[in-house]
mmCIF file of C-alpha atoms and ligand atoms in Angstrom:
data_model
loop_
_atom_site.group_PDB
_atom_site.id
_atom_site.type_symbol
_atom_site.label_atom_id
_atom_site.label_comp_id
_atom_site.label_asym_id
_atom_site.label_seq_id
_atom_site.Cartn_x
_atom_site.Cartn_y
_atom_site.Cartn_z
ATOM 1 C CA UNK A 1 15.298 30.872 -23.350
ATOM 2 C CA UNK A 2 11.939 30.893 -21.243
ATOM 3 C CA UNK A 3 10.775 33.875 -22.914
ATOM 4 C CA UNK A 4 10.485 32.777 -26.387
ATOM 5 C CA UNK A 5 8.565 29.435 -25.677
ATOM 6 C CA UNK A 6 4.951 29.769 -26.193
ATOM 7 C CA UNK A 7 3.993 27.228 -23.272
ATOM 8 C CA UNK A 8 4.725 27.294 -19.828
ATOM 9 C CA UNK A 9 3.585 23.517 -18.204
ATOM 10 C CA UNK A 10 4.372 22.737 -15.179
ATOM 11 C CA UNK A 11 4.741 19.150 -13.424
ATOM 12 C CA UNK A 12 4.642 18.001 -10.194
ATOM 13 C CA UNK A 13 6.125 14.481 -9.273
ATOM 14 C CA UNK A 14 5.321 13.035 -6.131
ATOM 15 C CA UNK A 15 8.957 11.486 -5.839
ATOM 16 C CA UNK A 16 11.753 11.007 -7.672
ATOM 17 C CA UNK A 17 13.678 8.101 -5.657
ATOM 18 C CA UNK A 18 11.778 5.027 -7.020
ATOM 19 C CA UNK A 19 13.100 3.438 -10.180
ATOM 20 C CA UNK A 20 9.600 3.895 -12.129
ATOM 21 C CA UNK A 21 9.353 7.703 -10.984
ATOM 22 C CA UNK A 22 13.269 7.964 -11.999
ATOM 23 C CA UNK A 23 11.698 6.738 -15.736
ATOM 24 C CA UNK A 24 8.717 9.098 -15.788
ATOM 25 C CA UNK A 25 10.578 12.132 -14.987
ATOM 26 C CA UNK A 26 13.036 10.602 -18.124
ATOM 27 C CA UNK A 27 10.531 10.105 -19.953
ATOM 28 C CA UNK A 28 8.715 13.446 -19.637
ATOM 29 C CA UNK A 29 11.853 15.446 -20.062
ATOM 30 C CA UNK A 30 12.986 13.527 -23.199
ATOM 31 C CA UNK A 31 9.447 13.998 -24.618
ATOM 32 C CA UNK A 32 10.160 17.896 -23.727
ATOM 33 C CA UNK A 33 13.117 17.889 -25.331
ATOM 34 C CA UNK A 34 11.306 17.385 -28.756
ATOM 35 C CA UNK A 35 9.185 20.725 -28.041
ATOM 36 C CA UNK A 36 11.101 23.540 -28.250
ATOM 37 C CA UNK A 37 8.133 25.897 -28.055
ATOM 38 C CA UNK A 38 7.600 24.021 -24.169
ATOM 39 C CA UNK A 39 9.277 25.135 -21.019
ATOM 40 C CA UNK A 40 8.552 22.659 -18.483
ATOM 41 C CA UNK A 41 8.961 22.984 -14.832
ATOM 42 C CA UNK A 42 9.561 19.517 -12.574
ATOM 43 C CA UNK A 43 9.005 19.984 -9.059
ATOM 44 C CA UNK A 44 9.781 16.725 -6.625
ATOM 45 C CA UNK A 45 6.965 16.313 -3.958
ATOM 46 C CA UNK A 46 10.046 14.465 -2.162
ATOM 47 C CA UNK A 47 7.118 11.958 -1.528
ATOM 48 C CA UNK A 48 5.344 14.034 1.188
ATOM 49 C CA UNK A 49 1.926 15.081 0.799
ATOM 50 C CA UNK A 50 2.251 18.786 2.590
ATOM 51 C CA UNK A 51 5.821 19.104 -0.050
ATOM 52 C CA UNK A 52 3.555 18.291 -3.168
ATOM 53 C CA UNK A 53 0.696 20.842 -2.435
ATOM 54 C CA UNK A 54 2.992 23.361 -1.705
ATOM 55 C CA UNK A 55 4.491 22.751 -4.808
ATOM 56 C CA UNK A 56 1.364 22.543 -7.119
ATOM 57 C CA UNK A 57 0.447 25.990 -5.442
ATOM 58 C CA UNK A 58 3.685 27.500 -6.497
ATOM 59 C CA UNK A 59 3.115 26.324 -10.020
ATOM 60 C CA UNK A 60 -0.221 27.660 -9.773
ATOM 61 C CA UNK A 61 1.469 30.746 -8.796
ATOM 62 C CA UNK A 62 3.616 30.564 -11.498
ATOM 63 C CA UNK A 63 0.247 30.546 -13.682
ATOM 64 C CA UNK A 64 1.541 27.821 -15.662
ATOM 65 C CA UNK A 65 -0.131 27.671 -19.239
ATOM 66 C CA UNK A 66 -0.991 23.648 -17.956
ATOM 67 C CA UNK A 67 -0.290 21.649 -14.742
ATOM 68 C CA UNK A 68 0.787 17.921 -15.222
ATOM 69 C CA UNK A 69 0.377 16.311 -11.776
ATOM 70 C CA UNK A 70 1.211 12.749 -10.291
ATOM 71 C CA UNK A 71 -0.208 12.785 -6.845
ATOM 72 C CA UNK A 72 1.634 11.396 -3.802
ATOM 73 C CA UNK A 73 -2.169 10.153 -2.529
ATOM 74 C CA UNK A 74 -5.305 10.636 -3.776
ATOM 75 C CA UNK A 75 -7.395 12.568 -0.573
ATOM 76 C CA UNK A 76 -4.183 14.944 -0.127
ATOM 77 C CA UNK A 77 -4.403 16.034 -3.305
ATOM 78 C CA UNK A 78 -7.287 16.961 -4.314
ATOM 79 C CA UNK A 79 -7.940 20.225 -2.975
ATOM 80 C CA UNK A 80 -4.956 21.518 -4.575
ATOM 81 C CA UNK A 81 -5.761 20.229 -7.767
ATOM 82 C CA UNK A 82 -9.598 21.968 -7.685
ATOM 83 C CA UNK A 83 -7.731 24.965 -6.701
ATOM 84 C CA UNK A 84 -5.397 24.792 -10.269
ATOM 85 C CA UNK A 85 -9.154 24.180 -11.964
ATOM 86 C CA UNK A 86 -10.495 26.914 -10.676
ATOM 87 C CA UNK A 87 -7.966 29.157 -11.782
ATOM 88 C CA UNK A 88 -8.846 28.017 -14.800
ATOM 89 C CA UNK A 89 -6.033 25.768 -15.869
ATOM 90 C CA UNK A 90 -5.927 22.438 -17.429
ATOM 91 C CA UNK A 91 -4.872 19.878 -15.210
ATOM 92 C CA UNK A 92 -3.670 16.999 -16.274
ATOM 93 C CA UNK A 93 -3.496 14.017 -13.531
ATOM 94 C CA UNK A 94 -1.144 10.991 -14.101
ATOM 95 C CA UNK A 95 -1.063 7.426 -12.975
ATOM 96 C CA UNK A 96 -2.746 8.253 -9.310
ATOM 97 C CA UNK A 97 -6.378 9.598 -9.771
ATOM 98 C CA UNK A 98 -7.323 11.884 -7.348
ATOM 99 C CA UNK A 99 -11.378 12.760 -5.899
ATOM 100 C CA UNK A 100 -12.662 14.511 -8.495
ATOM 101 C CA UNK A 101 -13.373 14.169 -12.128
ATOM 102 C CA UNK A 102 -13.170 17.610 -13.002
ATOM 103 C CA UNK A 103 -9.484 17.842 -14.209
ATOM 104 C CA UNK A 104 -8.975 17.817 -18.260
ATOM 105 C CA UNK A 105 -7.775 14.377 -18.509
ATOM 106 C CA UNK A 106 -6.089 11.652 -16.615
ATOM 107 C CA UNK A 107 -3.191 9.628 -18.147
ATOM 108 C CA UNK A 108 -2.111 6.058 -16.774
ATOM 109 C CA UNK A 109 -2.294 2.117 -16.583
ATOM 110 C CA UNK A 110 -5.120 0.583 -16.126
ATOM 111 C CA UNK A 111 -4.414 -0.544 -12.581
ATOM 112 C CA UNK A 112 -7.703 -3.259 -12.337
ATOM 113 C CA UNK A 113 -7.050 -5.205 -15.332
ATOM 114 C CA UNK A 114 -3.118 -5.529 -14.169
ATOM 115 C CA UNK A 115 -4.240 -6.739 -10.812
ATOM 116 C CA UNK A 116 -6.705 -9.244 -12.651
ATOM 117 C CA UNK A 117 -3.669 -10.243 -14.947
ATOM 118 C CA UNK A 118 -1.829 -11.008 -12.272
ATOM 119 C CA UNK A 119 -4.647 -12.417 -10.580
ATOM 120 C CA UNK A 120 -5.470 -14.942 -13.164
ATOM 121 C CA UNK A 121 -1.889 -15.860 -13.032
ATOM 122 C CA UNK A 122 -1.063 -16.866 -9.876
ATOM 123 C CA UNK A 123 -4.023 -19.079 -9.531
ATOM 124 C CA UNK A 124 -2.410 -20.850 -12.890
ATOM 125 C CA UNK A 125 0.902 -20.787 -10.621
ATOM 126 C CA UNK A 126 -0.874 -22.179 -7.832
ATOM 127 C CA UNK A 127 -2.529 -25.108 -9.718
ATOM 128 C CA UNK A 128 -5.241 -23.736 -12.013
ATOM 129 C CA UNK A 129 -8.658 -22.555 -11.608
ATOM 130 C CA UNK A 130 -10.786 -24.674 -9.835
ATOM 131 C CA UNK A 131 -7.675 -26.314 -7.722
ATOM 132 C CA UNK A 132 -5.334 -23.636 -6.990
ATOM 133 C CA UNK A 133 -3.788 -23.714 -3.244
ATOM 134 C CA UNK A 134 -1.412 -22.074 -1.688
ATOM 135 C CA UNK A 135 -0.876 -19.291 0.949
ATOM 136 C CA UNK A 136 -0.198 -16.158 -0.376
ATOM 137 C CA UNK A 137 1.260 -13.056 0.811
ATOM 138 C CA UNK A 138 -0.259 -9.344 -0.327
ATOM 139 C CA UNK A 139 2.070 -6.335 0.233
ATOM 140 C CA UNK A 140 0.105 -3.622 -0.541
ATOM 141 C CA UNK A 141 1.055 -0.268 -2.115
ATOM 142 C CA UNK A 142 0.064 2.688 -0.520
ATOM 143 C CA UNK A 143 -3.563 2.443 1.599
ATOM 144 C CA UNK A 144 -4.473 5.918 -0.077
ATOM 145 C CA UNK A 145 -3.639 5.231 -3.604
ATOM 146 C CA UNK A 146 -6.189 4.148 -6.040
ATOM 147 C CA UNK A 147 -3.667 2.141 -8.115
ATOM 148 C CA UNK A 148 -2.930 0.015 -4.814
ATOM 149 C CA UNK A 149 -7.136 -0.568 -4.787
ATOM 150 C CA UNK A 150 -7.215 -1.230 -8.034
ATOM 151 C CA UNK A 151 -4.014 -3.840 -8.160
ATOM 152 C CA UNK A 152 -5.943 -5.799 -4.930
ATOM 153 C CA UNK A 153 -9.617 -5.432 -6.251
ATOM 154 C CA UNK A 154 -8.598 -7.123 -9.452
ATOM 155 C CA UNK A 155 -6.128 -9.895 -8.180
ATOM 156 C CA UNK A 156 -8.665 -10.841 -5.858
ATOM 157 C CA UNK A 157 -11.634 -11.365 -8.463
ATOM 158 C CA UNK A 158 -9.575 -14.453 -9.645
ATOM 159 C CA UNK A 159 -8.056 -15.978 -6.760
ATOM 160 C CA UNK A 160 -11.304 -15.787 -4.160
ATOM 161 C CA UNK A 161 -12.631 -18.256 -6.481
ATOM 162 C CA UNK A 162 -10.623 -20.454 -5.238
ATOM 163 C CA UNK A 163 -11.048 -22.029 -1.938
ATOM 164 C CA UNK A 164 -7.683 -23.663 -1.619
ATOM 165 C CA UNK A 165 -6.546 -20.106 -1.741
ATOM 166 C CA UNK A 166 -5.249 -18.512 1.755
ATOM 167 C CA UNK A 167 -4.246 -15.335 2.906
ATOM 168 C CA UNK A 168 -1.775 -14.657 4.954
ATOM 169 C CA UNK A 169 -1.569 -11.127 5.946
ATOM 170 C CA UNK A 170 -4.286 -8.512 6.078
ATOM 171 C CA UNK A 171 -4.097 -5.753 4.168
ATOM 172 C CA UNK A 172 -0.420 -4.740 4.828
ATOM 173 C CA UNK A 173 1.266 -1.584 3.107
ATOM 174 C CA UNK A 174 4.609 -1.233 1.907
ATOM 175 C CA UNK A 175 4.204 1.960 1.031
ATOM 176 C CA UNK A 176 5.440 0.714 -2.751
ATOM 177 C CA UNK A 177 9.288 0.435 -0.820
ATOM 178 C CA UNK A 178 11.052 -2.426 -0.965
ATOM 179 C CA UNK A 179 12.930 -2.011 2.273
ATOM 180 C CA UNK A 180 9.342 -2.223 4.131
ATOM 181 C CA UNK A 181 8.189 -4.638 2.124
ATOM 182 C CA UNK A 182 11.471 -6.482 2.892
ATOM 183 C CA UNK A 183 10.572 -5.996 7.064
ATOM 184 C CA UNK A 184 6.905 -7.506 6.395
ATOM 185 C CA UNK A 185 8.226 -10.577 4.590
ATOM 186 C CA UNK A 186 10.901 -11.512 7.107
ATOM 187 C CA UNK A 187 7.858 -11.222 10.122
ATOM 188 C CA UNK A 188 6.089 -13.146 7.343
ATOM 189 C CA UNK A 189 8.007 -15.783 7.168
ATOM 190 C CA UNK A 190 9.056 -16.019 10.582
ATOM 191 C CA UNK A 191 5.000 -16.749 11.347
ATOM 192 C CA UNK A 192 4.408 -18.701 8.708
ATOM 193 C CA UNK A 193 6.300 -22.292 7.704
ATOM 194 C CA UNK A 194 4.904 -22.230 4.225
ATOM 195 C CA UNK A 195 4.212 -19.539 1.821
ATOM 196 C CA UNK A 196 4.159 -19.779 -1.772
ATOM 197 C CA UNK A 197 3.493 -16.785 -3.489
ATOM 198 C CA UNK A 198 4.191 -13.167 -2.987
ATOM 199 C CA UNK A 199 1.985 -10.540 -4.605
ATOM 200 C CA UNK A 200 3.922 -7.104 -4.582
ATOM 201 C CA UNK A 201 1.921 -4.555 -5.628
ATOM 202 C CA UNK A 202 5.149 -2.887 -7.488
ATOM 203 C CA UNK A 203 8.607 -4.363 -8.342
ATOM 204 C CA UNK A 204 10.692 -2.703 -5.685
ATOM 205 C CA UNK A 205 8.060 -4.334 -2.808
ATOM 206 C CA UNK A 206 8.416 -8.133 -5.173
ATOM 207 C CA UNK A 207 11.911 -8.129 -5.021
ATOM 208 C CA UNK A 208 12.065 -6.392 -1.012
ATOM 209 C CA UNK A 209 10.172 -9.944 -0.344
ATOM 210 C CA UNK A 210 12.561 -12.037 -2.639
ATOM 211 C CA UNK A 211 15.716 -10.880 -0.617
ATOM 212 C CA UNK A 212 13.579 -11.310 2.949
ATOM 213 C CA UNK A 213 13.166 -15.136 1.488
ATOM 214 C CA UNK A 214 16.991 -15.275 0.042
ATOM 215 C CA UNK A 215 17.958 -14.504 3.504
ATOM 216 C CA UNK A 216 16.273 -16.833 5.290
ATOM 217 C CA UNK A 217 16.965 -19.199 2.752
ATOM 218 C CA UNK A 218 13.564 -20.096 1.616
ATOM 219 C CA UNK A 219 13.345 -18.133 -1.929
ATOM 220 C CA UNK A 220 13.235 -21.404 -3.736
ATOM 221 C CA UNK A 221 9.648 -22.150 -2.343
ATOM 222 C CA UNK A 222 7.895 -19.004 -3.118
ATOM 223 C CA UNK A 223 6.806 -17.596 -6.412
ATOM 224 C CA UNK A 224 7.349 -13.666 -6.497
ATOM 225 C CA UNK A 225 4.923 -11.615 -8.911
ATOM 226 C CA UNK A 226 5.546 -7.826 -9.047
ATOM 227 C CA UNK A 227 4.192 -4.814 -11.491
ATOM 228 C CA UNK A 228 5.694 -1.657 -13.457
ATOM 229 C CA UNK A 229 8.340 -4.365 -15.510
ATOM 230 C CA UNK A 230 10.817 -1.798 -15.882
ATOM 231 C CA UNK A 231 13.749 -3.098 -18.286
ATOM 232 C CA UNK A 232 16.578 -2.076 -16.347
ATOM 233 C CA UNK A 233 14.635 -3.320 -13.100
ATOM 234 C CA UNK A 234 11.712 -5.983 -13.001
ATOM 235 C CA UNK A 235 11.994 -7.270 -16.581
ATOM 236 C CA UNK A 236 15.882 -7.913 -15.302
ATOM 237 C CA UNK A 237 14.860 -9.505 -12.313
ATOM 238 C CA UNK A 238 12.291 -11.920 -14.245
ATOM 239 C CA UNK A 239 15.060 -12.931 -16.698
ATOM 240 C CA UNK A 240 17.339 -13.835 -13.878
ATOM 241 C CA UNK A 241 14.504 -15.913 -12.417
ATOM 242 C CA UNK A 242 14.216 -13.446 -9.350
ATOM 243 C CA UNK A 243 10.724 -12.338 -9.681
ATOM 244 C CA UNK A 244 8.214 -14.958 -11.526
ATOM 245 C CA UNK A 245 6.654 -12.249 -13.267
ATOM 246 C CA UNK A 246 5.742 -9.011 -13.870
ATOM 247 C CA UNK A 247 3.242 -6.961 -15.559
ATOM 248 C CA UNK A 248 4.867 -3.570 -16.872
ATOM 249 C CA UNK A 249 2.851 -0.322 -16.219
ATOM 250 C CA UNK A 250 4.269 2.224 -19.074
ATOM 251 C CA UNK A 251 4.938 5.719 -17.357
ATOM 252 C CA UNK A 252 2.700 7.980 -18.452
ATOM 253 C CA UNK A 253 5.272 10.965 -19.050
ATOM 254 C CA UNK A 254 5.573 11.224 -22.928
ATOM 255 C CA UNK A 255 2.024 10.818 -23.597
ATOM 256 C CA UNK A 256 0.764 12.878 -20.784
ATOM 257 C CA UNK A 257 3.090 15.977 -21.792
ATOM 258 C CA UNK A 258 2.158 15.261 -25.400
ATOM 259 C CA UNK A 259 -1.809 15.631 -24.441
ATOM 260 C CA UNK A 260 -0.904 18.339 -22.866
ATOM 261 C CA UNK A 261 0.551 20.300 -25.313
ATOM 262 C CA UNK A 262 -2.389 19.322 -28.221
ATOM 263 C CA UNK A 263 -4.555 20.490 -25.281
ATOM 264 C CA UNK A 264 -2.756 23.998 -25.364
ATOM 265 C CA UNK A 265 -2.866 23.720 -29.191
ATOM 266 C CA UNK A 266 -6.199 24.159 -28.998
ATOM 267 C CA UNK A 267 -7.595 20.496 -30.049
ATOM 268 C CA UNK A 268 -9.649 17.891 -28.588
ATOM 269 C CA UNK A 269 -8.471 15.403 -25.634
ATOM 270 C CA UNK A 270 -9.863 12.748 -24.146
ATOM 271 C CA UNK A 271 -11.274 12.404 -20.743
ATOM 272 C CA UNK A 272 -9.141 9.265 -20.119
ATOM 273 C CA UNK A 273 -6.297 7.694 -21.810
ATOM 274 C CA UNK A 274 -5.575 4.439 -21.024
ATOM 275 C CA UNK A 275 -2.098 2.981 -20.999
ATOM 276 C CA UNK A 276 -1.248 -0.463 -22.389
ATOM 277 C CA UNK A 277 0.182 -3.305 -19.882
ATOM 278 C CA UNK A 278 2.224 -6.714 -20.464
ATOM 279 C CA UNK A 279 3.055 -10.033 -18.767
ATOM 280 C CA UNK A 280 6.298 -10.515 -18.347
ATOM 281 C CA UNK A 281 7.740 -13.846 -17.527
ATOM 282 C CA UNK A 282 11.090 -16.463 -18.312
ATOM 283 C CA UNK A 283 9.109 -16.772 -21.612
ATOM 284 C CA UNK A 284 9.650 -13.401 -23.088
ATOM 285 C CA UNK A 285 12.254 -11.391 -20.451
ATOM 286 C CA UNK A 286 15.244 -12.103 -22.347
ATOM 287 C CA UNK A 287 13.015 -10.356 -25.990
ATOM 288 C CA UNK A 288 12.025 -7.571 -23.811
ATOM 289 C CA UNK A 289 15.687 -7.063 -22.850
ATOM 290 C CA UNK A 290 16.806 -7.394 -26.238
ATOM 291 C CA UNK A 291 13.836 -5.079 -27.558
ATOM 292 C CA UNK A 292 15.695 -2.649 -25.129
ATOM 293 C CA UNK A 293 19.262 -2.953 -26.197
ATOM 294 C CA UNK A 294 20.358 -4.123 -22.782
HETATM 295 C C1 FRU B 301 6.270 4.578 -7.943
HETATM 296 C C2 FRU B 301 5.134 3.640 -7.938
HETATM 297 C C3 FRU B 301 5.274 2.549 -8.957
HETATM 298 C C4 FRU B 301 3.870 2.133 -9.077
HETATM 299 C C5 FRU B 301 3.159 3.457 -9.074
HETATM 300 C C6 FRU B 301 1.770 3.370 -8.605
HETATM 301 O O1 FRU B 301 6.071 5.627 -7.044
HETATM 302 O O2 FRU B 301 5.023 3.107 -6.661
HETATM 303 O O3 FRU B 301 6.146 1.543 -8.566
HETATM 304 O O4 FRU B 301 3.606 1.368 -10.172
HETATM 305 O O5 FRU B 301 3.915 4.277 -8.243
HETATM 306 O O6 FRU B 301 1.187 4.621 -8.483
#
C-alpha cells in the first residue's frame, strides 16, 4: 500500500490516445511494476495544454518525491515545470523538451538524426544523391513541438541538396493525427497530379496519407516514410508494404522511471540520455516482427 513505498513519482502524459503514448504509459507502468518500493501516479493531459498544467500542479501538490513529465508542447509547459524546480523537485522531462535546461535530466530519441535518417533515405528513394527528383509532401507534427523541428531540420539537410527535389506543401501540421493528416493528403492530391513521397512526421500521420492515396486510388505511386516503428503499428504496416519505412523512436518510459528512481537513490544522472533509433524497411520488418513474437 502507498504508505510503505519509499518513493512517491509522479508522471504526467500529455495523451494517452495515440498508439506510441498507449506504449509509454505500458512501458512505464511495467517498469513500475518491478519497484515495489515506487508508487507512481499517471495523470493524462487528455492532450490539452491548460489539462496538463493543471495536472503537473496537482502532482506538485501532491509533493511528489520526483515528477516525470512528457509535455503536450514545449512553450505551454514550461512554466509549470520551473514551478516543480523550484519546489525543489527533480524533474524529469521525456521525449518533448521544454524552454529551459534547468530540469534534472531529459530522456528521449534523438529527433535530428531520425529526421536526417529519413532524410538521407528518401533522396536514395527518389534517385540518389546528386539526382534525386520528386515532389514530396511534409506533414508536420505539432508546430510547437521540438521533436516536429527536429524531424524537418534534419530531413531537410539531405534532400535541399538536391535540386530535383520539390515541395509541395508549406509547413503543414497534422498535429501527429492521422485523421488530419488524412484531410491534408486528400487536398494534396486533389492539387497536385504527381506526388511521390510522403514524409509523416509520425506513423499515425504516414499511414493517415497512405489511406488518403488508397482512396483515391493513387497509393501505388507514392512512397510513404513515417517514424516511432511501433511493432504492433508501423513496423506492421512496413511489412505489409503500407508504409516504405520507418524509423522507430523507443518510448522513453522504462528508462526514464528507472533514472528516476537512481536519481532518488541518491546517485549520479546524466543531463541527457539519448535513446537509440532504427530503419525499418521490407528488408528487416518481418525480423523485427519476429524479434517481437507477433
Ligand atoms: C505521440 C507522438 C509520437 C511521436 C511523439 C513526438 O504523441 O506524436 O507519435 O513520435 O509524440 O513527440
Amino acid at each position: 500500500y502507498a504508505q510503505d513505498k519509499k518513493w512517491k513519482i509522479g508522471f504526467s502524459q500529455v495523451t494517452t490516445i495515440e498508439p506510441w503514448r498507449a506504449q509509454f504509459n505500458k512501458d512505464i507502468l511495467a517498469e513500475a511494476a518491478k519497484h515495489p518500493e515506487v508508487e507512481l501516479i499517471v495523470t493524462d493531459g487528455e492532450d490539452k495544454t491548460e489539462k496538463q498544467v493543471a495536472d503537473v500542479e496537482n502532482l506538485i501538490r501532491q509533493e511528489v518525491d520526483a515528477l516525470l513529465v512528457s509535455p503536450k508542447e514545449s512553450a505551454g509547459l514550461t512554466g509549470v515545470v520551473q514551478q516543480a524546480i523550484d519546489a525543489k523537485i527533480p524533474v524529469f522531462v521525456l521525449d518533448r523538451n521544454v524552454e529551459t535546461k534547468d530540469y534534472t535530466q531529459f530522456v528521449g530519441g534523438d529527433n535530428k538524426l531520425i529526421g536526417r535518417a529519413a532524410g538521407e533515405y528518401a533522396v536514395e528513394l527518389l534517385g540518389g544523391k546528386g539526382k534525386a527528383s520528386g515532389n514530396v509532401v511534409e506533414i508536420w507534427g505539432g508546430m510547437g513541438t521540438q521533436p516536429a523541428h527536429d524531424r524537418h531540420d534534419g530531413f531537410h539537410e539531405f534532400t535541399d541538396k538536391e535540386p530535383g527535389i520539390k515541395y509541395l506543401l508549406d509547413q503543414q501540421s497534422g498535429d501527429w493525427k492521422q485523421d488530419q493528416a488524412y484531410n491534408i493528403m486528400a487536398t494534396a492530391l486533389r492539387n497536385n497530379e504527381k506526388i511521390d513521397l510522403v514524409y509523416g512526421h509520425n506513423d499515425p500521420m504516414a499511414y493517415g496519407a497512405y489511406l488518403a492515396a488508397k482512396d483515391a486510388g493513387r497509393e501505388k505511386d507514392i512512397k510513404f516514410i513515417g517514424i516511432d516503428g511501433l511493432p504492433n503499428e508501423g513496423v506492421t504496416l512496413v511489412n505489409n508494404g503500407e508504409l516504405t519505412a520507418t524509423f522507430t523512436y523507443v518510448t522513453p518510459g522504462a528508462e526514464g522511471l528507472r533514472q528516476a528512481i537512481k536519481f532518488l537513490n541518491g546517485e549520479k544522472v546524466e543531463k541527457t540520455i539519448t535513446l537509440p533509433t532504427e530503419k525499418i524497411t521490407k528488408e528487416n520488418a518481418a525480423q523485427v516482427l519476429k524479434d517481437n513474437g507477433l
